PDB file of C-alpha atoms in Angstrom:
ATOM      1  CA  MET R   1     -58.989  51.867  16.021  1.00 49.00           C
ATOM      2  CA  ALA R   2     -55.350  51.478  15.016  1.00 53.00           C
ATOM      3  CA  ALA R   3     -54.365  50.535  18.566  1.00 50.00           C
ATOM      4  CA  ARG R   4     -57.097  47.923  18.627  1.00 52.00           C
ATOM      5  CA  LYS R   5     -55.776  46.352  15.410  1.00 50.00           C
ATOM      6  CA  VAL R   6     -52.278  46.215  16.878  1.00 42.00           C
ATOM      7  CA  LEU R   7     -53.578  44.490  19.993  1.00 44.00           C
ATOM      8  CA  ILE R   8     -55.497  41.969  17.872  1.00 52.00           C
ATOM      9  CA  GLY R   9     -52.326  41.305  15.836  1.00 49.00           C
ATOM     10  CA  PHE R  10     -50.314  40.658  18.980  1.00 46.00           C
ATOM     11  CA  ALA R  11     -53.003  38.315  20.266  1.00 47.00           C
ATOM     12  CA  VAL R  12     -53.048  36.303  17.020  1.00 43.00           C
ATOM     13  CA  LEU R  13     -49.235  36.090  17.051  1.00 47.00           C
ATOM     14  CA  ALA R  14     -49.186  34.927  20.678  1.00 50.00           C
ATOM     15  CA  LEU R  15     -51.828  32.325  19.886  1.00 47.00           C
ATOM     16  CA  ALA R  16     -49.760  31.007  16.940  1.00 46.00           C
ATOM     17  CA  VAL R  17     -46.608  30.784  19.049  1.00 43.00           C
ATOM     18  CA  ASP R  18     -48.510  28.969  21.788  1.00 53.00           C
ATOM     19  CA  LEU R  19     -49.999  26.554  19.256  1.00 44.00           C
ATOM     20  CA  LEU R  20     -46.576  25.785  17.783  1.00 44.00           C
ATOM     21  CA  ALA R  21     -45.164  25.206  21.260  1.00 44.00           C
ATOM     22  CA  ARG R  22     -48.025  22.841  22.073  1.00 50.00           C
ATOM     23  CA  VAL R  23     -47.422  20.878  18.851  1.00 45.00           C
ATOM     24  CA  ALA R  24     -43.668  20.711  19.511  1.00 44.00           C
ATOM     25  CA  ASN R  25     -44.249  19.526  23.046  1.00 50.00           C
ATOM     26  CA  ALA R  26     -46.861  17.059  21.888  1.00 56.00           C
ATOM     27  CA  PHE R  27     -44.501  15.508  19.281  1.00 65.00           C
ATOM     28  CA  PRO R  28     -40.908  15.716  20.530  1.00 86.00           C
ATOM     29  CA  PRO R  29     -38.306  14.903  17.802  1.00 91.00           C
ATOM     30  CA  CYS R  30     -37.248  11.708  19.567  1.00 93.00           C
ATOM     31  CA  GLY R  31     -40.577  10.639  21.041  1.00 91.00           C
ATOM     32  CA  PRO R  32     -42.703   7.577  20.211  1.00 92.00           C
ATOM     33  CA  LYS R  33     -44.791   9.584  17.716  1.00 92.00           C
ATOM     34  CA  ALA R  34     -41.765  10.951  15.851  1.00 91.00           C
ATOM     35  CA  CYS R  35     -40.097   7.522  15.645  1.00 93.00           C
ATOM     36  CA  SER R  36     -43.239   5.520  14.860  1.00 92.00           C
ATOM     37  CA  ASP R  37     -42.638   5.451  11.089  1.00 93.00           C
ATOM     38  CA  GLU R  38     -39.098   4.072  11.549  1.00 91.00           C
ATOM     39  CA  ALA R  39     -40.415   1.445  13.957  1.00 91.00           C
ATOM     40  CA  ALA R  40     -43.127   0.440  11.486  1.00 92.00           C
ATOM     41  CA  ALA R  41     -40.550   0.155   8.661  1.00 91.00           C
ATOM     42  CA  SER R  42     -38.788  -2.595  10.611  1.00 90.00           C
ATOM     43  CA  GLY R  43     -41.800  -4.897  10.210  1.00 91.00           C
ATOM     44  CA  LEU R  44     -41.432  -6.040  13.823  1.00 91.00           C
ATOM     45  CA  THR R  45     -44.500  -6.503  16.019  1.00 90.00           C
ATOM     46  CA  ASP R  46     -45.434  -7.211  19.625  1.00 92.00           C
ATOM     47  CA  ASP R  47     -42.469  -7.398  22.015  1.00 91.00           C
ATOM     48  CA  ALA R  48     -39.932  -7.160  19.180  1.00 90.00           C
ATOM     49  CA  GLY R  49     -41.674  -4.080  17.793  1.00 91.00           C
ATOM     50  CA  ARG R  50     -41.762  -2.388  21.191  1.00 92.00           C
ATOM     51  CA  ALA R  51     -38.078  -3.179  21.719  1.00 92.00           C
ATOM     52  CA  CYS R  52     -37.298  -1.700  18.314  1.00 93.00           C
ATOM     53  CA  LEU R  53     -39.143   1.541  19.121  1.00 93.00           C
ATOM     54  CA  LYS R  54     -37.360   1.813  22.454  1.00 93.00           C
ATOM     55  CA  SER R  55     -34.005   1.338  20.679  1.00 92.00           C
ATOM     56  CA  LEU R  56     -34.887   4.012  18.103  1.00 92.00           C
ATOM     57  CA  ILE R  57     -35.848   6.539  20.770  1.00 93.00           C
ATOM     58  CA  SER R  58     -32.676   5.827  22.755  1.00 92.00           C
ATOM     59  CA  ASP R  59     -30.420   6.233  19.690  1.00 92.00           C
ATOM     60  CA  CYS R  60     -32.252   9.416  18.704  1.00 94.00           C
ATOM     61  CA  HIS R  61     -31.836  10.974  22.165  1.00 93.00           C
ATOM     62  CA  ALA R  62     -28.142  10.022  22.117  1.00 92.00           C
ATOM     63  CA  GLY R  63     -27.714  11.929  18.837  1.00 92.00           C
ATOM     64  CA  HIS R  64     -26.778   8.834  16.835  1.00 92.00           C
ATOM     65  CA  CYS R  65     -29.659   9.226  14.376  1.00 94.00           C
ATOM     66  CA  SER R  66     -32.792  11.240  13.593  1.00 94.00           C
ATOM     67  CA  CYS R  67     -36.486  10.339  13.520  1.00 93.00           C
ATOM     68  CA  THR R  68     -37.436  13.625  11.797  1.00 92.00           C
ATOM     69  CA  GLY R  69     -35.634  13.416   8.461  1.00 87.00           C
ATOM     70  CA  GLY R  70     -32.067  13.998   9.615  1.00 88.00           C
ATOM     71  CA  SER R  71     -29.065  11.890   8.663  1.00 89.00           C
ATOM     72  CA  PRO R  72     -28.500   9.116   9.391  1.00 92.00           C
ATOM     73  CA  PRO R  73     -32.070   7.930   9.908  1.00 94.00           C
ATOM     74  CA  CYS R  74     -32.888   5.839  12.936  1.00 94.00           C
ATOM     75  CA  SER R  75     -33.109   2.129  12.149  1.00 93.00           C
ATOM     76  CA  CYS R  76     -33.247  -1.007  14.299  1.00 90.00           C
ATOM     77  CA  VAL R  77     -33.029  -3.721  11.633  1.00 91.00           C
ATOM     78  CA  CYS R  78     -31.242  -4.328   8.349  1.00 92.00           C
ATOM     79  CA  GLY R  79     -33.711  -4.553   5.492  1.00 91.00           C
ATOM     80  CA  ASP R  80     -36.038  -1.715   6.461  1.00 91.00           C
ATOM     81  CA  GLY R  81     -34.774   0.548   3.667  1.00 91.00           C
ATOM     82  CA  LEU R  82     -33.087   2.911   6.144  1.00 92.00           C
ATOM     83  CA  CYS R  83     -29.298   3.063   6.481  1.00 93.00           C
ATOM     84  CA  GLY R  84     -29.014   3.451  10.255  1.00 90.00           C
ATOM     85  CA  PRO R  85     -25.989   4.481  12.341  1.00 89.00           C
ATOM     86  CA  SER R  86     -24.926   0.872  12.958  1.00 87.00           C
ATOM     87  CA  GLU R  87     -25.176  -0.109   9.274  1.00 90.00           C
ATOM     88  CA  ASP R  88     -22.877   0.440   6.298  1.00 91.00           C
ATOM     89  CA  CYS R  89     -22.318  -0.896   2.787  1.00 91.00           C
ATOM     90  CA  SER R  90     -20.542  -4.006   4.062  1.00 90.00           C
ATOM     91  CA  THR R  91     -23.001  -5.013   6.806  1.00 90.00           C
ATOM     92  CA  CYS R  92     -26.237  -3.988   5.086  1.00 92.00           C
ATOM     93  CA  PRO R  93     -25.795  -3.248   1.348  1.00 92.00           C
ATOM     94  CA  GLY R  94     -29.540  -3.548   0.791  1.00 91.00           C
ATOM     95  CA  ASP R  95     -30.162  -0.418   2.880  1.00 91.00           C
ATOM     96  CA  CYS R  96     -26.878   1.461   2.430  1.00 93.00           C
ATOM     97  CA  GLY R  97     -26.025   0.476  -1.145  1.00 90.00           C
ATOM     98  CA  PRO R  98     -23.038  -1.497  -2.441  1.00 91.00           C
ATOM     99  CA  CYS R  99     -19.506  -0.559  -1.386  1.00 91.00           C
ATOM    100  CA  LEU R 100     -17.373   1.256  -3.931  1.00 88.00           C
ATOM    101  CA  PRO R 101     -14.491  -0.818  -5.357  1.00 86.00           C
ATOM    102  CA  THR R 102     -11.138  -0.209  -3.700  1.00 81.00           C
ATOM    103  CA  THR R 103      -7.946   0.415  -5.636  1.00 77.00           C
ATOM    104  CA  THR R 104      -4.736  -1.241  -4.441  1.00 76.00           C
ATOM    105  CA  THR R 105      -1.439   0.364  -5.432  1.00 76.00           C
ATOM    106  CA  THR R 106       1.597  -1.914  -5.611  1.00 77.00           C
ATOM    107  CA  THR R 107       5.076  -0.414  -5.637  1.00 80.00           C
ATOM    108  CA  THR R 108       7.612  -2.430  -7.627  1.00 84.00           C
ATOM    109  CA  VAL R 109      11.281  -2.048  -6.684  1.00 89.00           C
ATOM    110  CA  PRO R 110      13.542  -2.490  -9.741  1.00 92.00           C
ATOM    111  CA  CYS R 111      16.534  -4.838  -9.687  1.00 93.00           C
ATOM    112  CA  GLN R 112      19.453  -3.078  -7.937  1.00 91.00           C
ATOM    113  CA  PHE R 113      22.509  -3.486  -5.706  1.00 89.00           C
ATOM    114  CA  ASN R 114      22.201  -2.311  -2.085  1.00 87.00           C
ATOM    115  CA  GLY R 115      25.915  -2.425  -1.229  1.00 80.00           C
ATOM    116  CA  SER R 116      25.892  -6.095  -0.194  1.00 81.00           C
ATOM    117  CA  PHE R 117      23.590  -8.044  -2.519  1.00 86.00           C
ATOM    118  CA  CYS R 118      21.065  -7.749  -5.344  1.00 90.00           C
ATOM    119  CA  PHE R 119      17.382  -7.246  -4.650  1.00 91.00           C
ATOM    120  CA  GLY R 120      14.303  -6.081  -6.501  1.00 92.00           C
ATOM    121  CA  SER R 121      11.986  -7.322  -9.216  1.00 90.00           C
ATOM    122  CA  CYS R 122      12.490  -8.269 -12.845  1.00 91.00           C
ATOM    123  CA  GLY R 123       9.962  -8.699 -15.598  1.00 81.00           C
ATOM    124  CA  GLY R 124       8.371 -12.088 -16.204  1.00 84.00           C
ATOM    125  CA  SER R 125      10.301 -15.056 -14.815  1.00 88.00           C
ATOM    126  CA  GLU R 126      13.717 -13.364 -14.791  1.00 92.00           C
ATOM    127  CA  THR R 127      15.905 -13.170 -11.673  1.00 92.00           C
ATOM    128  CA  CYS R 128      17.880 -10.247 -10.268  1.00 94.00           C
ATOM    129  CA  VAL R 129      21.567 -11.325 -10.324  1.00 92.00           C
ATOM    130  CA  LEU R 130      24.956  -9.782  -9.568  1.00 88.00           C
ATOM    131  CA  VAL R 131      27.249  -8.521 -12.331  1.00 83.00           C
ATOM    132  CA  ASP R 132      30.829  -8.269 -11.054  1.00 75.00           C
ATOM    133  CA  THR R 133      32.653  -5.074 -11.848  1.00 66.00           C
ATOM    134  CA  ILE R 134      34.738  -2.826  -9.621  1.00 60.00           C
ATOM    135  CA  LEU R 135      31.510  -1.076  -8.736  1.00 68.00           C
ATOM    136  CA  ARG R 136      29.049  -3.915  -8.323  1.00 74.00           C
ATOM    137  CA  THR R 137      25.888  -3.785 -10.427  1.00 85.00           C
ATOM    138  CA  CYS R 138      22.825  -5.994 -10.794  1.00 90.00           C
ATOM    139  CA  GLY R 139      20.727  -7.017 -13.761  1.00 92.00           C
ATOM    140  CA  CYS R 140      17.918  -9.324 -14.817  1.00 94.00           C
ATOM    141  CA  ALA R 141      18.585 -12.756 -16.320  1.00 93.00           C
ATOM    142  CA  ALA R 142      16.419 -15.732 -17.227  1.00 92.00           C
ATOM    143  CA  SER R 143      16.772 -19.035 -15.363  1.00 91.00           C
ATOM    144  CA  PRO R 144      19.013 -20.940 -15.086  1.00 92.00           C
ATOM    145  CA  THR R 145      21.351 -18.130 -14.097  1.00 92.00           C
ATOM    146  CA  CYS R 146      25.150 -18.168 -14.090  1.00 89.00           C
ATOM    147  CA  GLN R 147      25.281 -18.139 -10.282  1.00 86.00           C
ATOM    148  CA  SER R 148      23.364 -21.424 -10.157  1.00 88.00           C
ATOM    149  CA  SER R 149      26.171 -23.344 -11.944  1.00 89.00           C
ATOM    150  CA  ALA R 150      29.250 -24.941 -10.328  1.00 86.00           C
ATOM    151  CA  TYR R 151      32.872 -23.789 -10.649  1.00 78.00           C
ATOM    152  CA  PRO R 152      34.871 -24.404 -12.809  1.00 76.00           C
ATOM    153  CA  THR R 153      32.214 -25.639 -15.265  1.00 82.00           C
ATOM    154  CA  CYS R 154      30.244 -22.432 -15.426  1.00 81.00           C
ATOM    155  CA  GLY R 155      27.229 -21.843 -17.613  1.00 85.00           C
ATOM    156  CA  GLY R 156      23.912 -20.081 -17.437  1.00 88.00           C
ATOM    157  CA  ASN R 157      22.248 -16.829 -18.307  1.00 91.00           C
ATOM    158  CA  CYS R 158      23.537 -13.366 -17.446  1.00 89.00           C
ATOM    159  CA  PRO R 159      22.131  -9.866 -17.935  1.00 89.00           C
ATOM    160  CA  SER R 160      22.673  -8.279 -21.334  1.00 85.00           C
ATOM    161  CA  GLY R 161      26.277  -7.183 -21.878  1.00 80.00           C
ATOM    162  CA  SER R 162      27.803  -9.725 -19.495  1.00 80.00           C
ATOM    163  CA  VAL R 163      28.940 -13.377 -19.737  1.00 78.00           C
ATOM    164  CA  CYS R 164      29.029 -16.309 -17.323  1.00 81.00           C
ATOM    165  CA  GLN R 165      32.622 -16.976 -16.344  1.00 74.00           C
ATOM    166  CA  ALA R 166      34.647 -19.073 -13.913  1.00 72.00           C
ATOM    167  CA  VAL R 167      36.194 -16.504 -11.587  1.00 67.00           C
ATOM    168  CA  ARG R 168      39.107 -16.806  -9.188  1.00 63.00           C
ATOM    169  CA  VAL R 169      40.136 -13.901  -6.942  1.00 57.00           C
ATOM    170  CA  GLY R 170      42.834 -15.069  -4.556  1.00 55.00           C
ATOM    171  CA  ALA R 171      41.488 -18.249  -2.940  1.00 62.00           C
ATOM    172  CA  SER R 172      37.874 -17.391  -3.746  1.00 68.00           C
ATOM    173  CA  THR R 173      36.248 -19.110  -6.748  1.00 73.00           C
ATOM    174  CA  GLY R 174      32.822 -19.174  -8.298  1.00 77.00           C
ATOM    175  CA  CYS R 175      30.676 -18.704 -11.392  1.00 81.00           C
ATOM    176  CA  ARG R 176      29.819 -15.077 -11.925  1.00 78.00           C
ATOM    177  CA  CYS R 177      28.404 -12.731 -14.513  1.00 82.00           C
ATOM    178  CA  VAL R 178      31.173 -10.413 -15.690  1.00 74.00           C
ATOM    179  CA  VAL R 179      31.354  -7.692 -18.298  1.00 70.00           C
ATOM    180  CA  GLY R 180      32.106  -9.400 -21.599  1.00 57.00           C
ATOM    181  CA  THR R 181      35.239  -8.476 -23.598  1.00 50.00           C
ATOM    182  CA  SER R 182      36.592  -9.601 -26.944  1.00 43.00           C
ATOM    183  CA  THR R 183      39.698 -11.051 -25.255  1.00 45.00           C
ATOM    184  CA  CYS R 184      37.951 -13.032 -22.543  1.00 46.00           C
ATOM    185  CA  ALA R 185      35.552 -15.822 -23.537  1.00 44.00           C
ATOM    186  CA  SER R 186      33.065 -17.359 -21.146  1.00 42.00           C
ATOM    187  CA  GLY R 187      34.671 -20.033 -18.957  1.00 41.00           C
ATOM    188  CA  THR R 188      38.290 -18.887 -19.334  1.00 40.00           C
ATOM    189  CA  GLY R 189      38.284 -17.251 -15.918  1.00 42.00           C
ATOM    190  CA  SER R 190      41.492 -15.834 -14.468  1.00 41.00           C
ATOM    191  CA  ALA R 191      43.645 -17.272 -17.253  1.00 40.00           C
ATOM    192  CA  CYS R 192      42.476 -14.486 -19.517  1.00 45.00           C
ATOM    193  CA  THR R 193      44.219 -11.109 -19.474  1.00 47.00           C
ATOM    194  CA  GLN R 194      41.872  -8.160 -19.662  1.00 55.00           C
ATOM    195  CA  GLY R 195      40.935  -4.961 -17.923  1.00 60.00           C
ATOM    196  CA  CYS R 196      41.435  -4.845 -14.157  1.00 65.00           C
ATOM    197  CA  GLN R 197      38.214  -6.045 -12.522  1.00 61.00           C
ATOM    198  CA  ILE R 198      37.023  -8.763 -10.202  1.00 56.00           C
ATOM    199  CA  GLU R 199      37.338 -11.587 -12.747  1.00 50.00           C
ATOM    200  CA  THR R 200      41.095 -11.028 -13.127  1.00 51.00           C
ATOM    201  CA  VAL R 201      43.842 -12.129 -10.791  1.00 56.00           C
ATOM    202  CA  CYS R 202      44.872  -8.839  -9.240  1.00 60.00           C
ATOM    203  CA  GLY R 203      48.192  -7.781 -10.797  1.00 58.00           C
ATOM    204  CA  THR R 204      47.484  -9.333 -14.228  1.00 61.00           C
ATOM    205  CA  GLY R 205      44.733  -7.008 -15.400  1.00 66.00           C
ATOM    206  CA  ARG R 206      45.355  -4.004 -17.608  1.00 66.00           C
ATOM    207  CA  CYS R 207      45.088  -0.470 -16.210  1.00 68.00           C
ATOM    208  CA  PRO R 208      45.479   3.031 -17.659  1.00 67.00           C
ATOM    209  CA  PRO R 209      49.022   4.460 -17.704  1.00 72.00           C
ATOM    210  CA  GLY R 210      50.213   5.501 -14.234  1.00 75.00           C
ATOM    211  CA  GLU R 211      47.951   3.018 -12.385  1.00 70.00           C
ATOM    212  CA  VAL R 212      48.300  -0.609 -11.304  1.00 70.00           C
ATOM    213  CA  CYS R 213      45.788  -3.432 -10.762  1.00 69.00           C
ATOM    214  CA  LEU R 214      45.650  -4.173  -7.031  1.00 68.00           C
ATOM    215  CA  ALA R 215      43.249  -5.699  -4.516  1.00 63.00           C
ATOM    216  CA  VAL R 216      40.823  -3.152  -3.125  1.00 58.00           C
ATOM    217  CA  PHE R 217      37.698  -3.508  -0.997  1.00 53.00           C
ATOM    218  CA  PHE R 218      34.169  -2.252  -1.627  1.00 46.00           C
ATOM    219  CA  GLY R 219      32.223  -3.628   1.336  1.00 46.00           C
ATOM    220  CA  ASP R 220      32.870  -7.227   0.280  1.00 50.00           C
ATOM    221  CA  PRO R 221      34.718  -9.866   2.360  1.00 50.00           C
ATOM    222  CA  ASN R 222      36.675 -11.003  -0.716  1.00 53.00           C
ATOM    223  CA  PRO R 223      39.269  -8.802  -2.446  1.00 56.00           C
ATOM    224  CA  VAL R 224      38.080  -6.878  -5.476  1.00 64.00           C
ATOM    225  CA  CYS R 225      40.520  -5.775  -8.134  1.00 68.00           C
ATOM    226  CA  GLY R 226      40.783  -2.125  -9.036  1.00 67.00           C
ATOM    227  CA  CYS R 227      43.066   0.340 -10.826  1.00 69.00           C
ATOM    228  CA  VAL R 228      44.811   2.566  -8.306  1.00 68.00           C
ATOM    229  CA  PRO R 229      47.955   4.694  -8.214  1.00 73.00           C
ATOM    230  CA  PRO R 230      51.101   2.642  -7.382  1.00 68.00           C
TER     231      PRO R 230
END
C-alpha cells in the first residue's frame, strides 16, 4: 500500500511538472501573449499596433526590456504609462517622471598675483589690481582704479592700505598702487624719500643698517628696488 502511494505521488508530481512546462512553452516571456498588455497600453491599432508588438517582442528578446514585470518594462510609445528602455525623464517625463534638479558648483579664484600679473575675482564690481612692493601683491579696488589714470596726474582707487602714486623707476613711469606711508603722499612719486621699494628711485630709499637700496629683479622686465647687502 505504501509503495502504491509513493508511485501515485510521483505520478502527480510528474503531471504538475509537465503542466508547468506546457504553460511555459505556451506563453514564452517574450512572445505575443506575454507582450500583449504592453502593446495594448500603446493605444495603437491595425498596422501600427502590429508594428508596436513586433518591436516589443524584439526588444524583449534582445534583453532591453521585460514583458513579464521586469525592469525596464517594454514600451513602444511615449505616453503609455511605461518607462521603456528608450525613454527617460528628459524625453518622456510623463512616463518616467520629472528629472531631478541638477546642482552646479562654481569655483571662485580669489584675487592674487601669479608671478607676472594679477588675476582672480573680487566682490561686487571691484577689480583685481597690482600693489607694488618688493614682493608684488594684488588687491581689490573699486573703479576707476589707479592703473586707469595717466602719469604724472595719477588718481583712482587702490586696495586698502595703499595709495595711487606717480611712479618712476629708471626710465619707466606709470600710475601704481603703492603701500602708503606718512612721508609719501599720493602723487609725489619718486621725489619722496621713503622705504626702499618700487616707487622709489633706487639708491634714495631707506634700508635697514648694513643694507643698501639697489635695483633687483623679480620676474619683471623693469628694475625693482630692494634692500640688499652692499
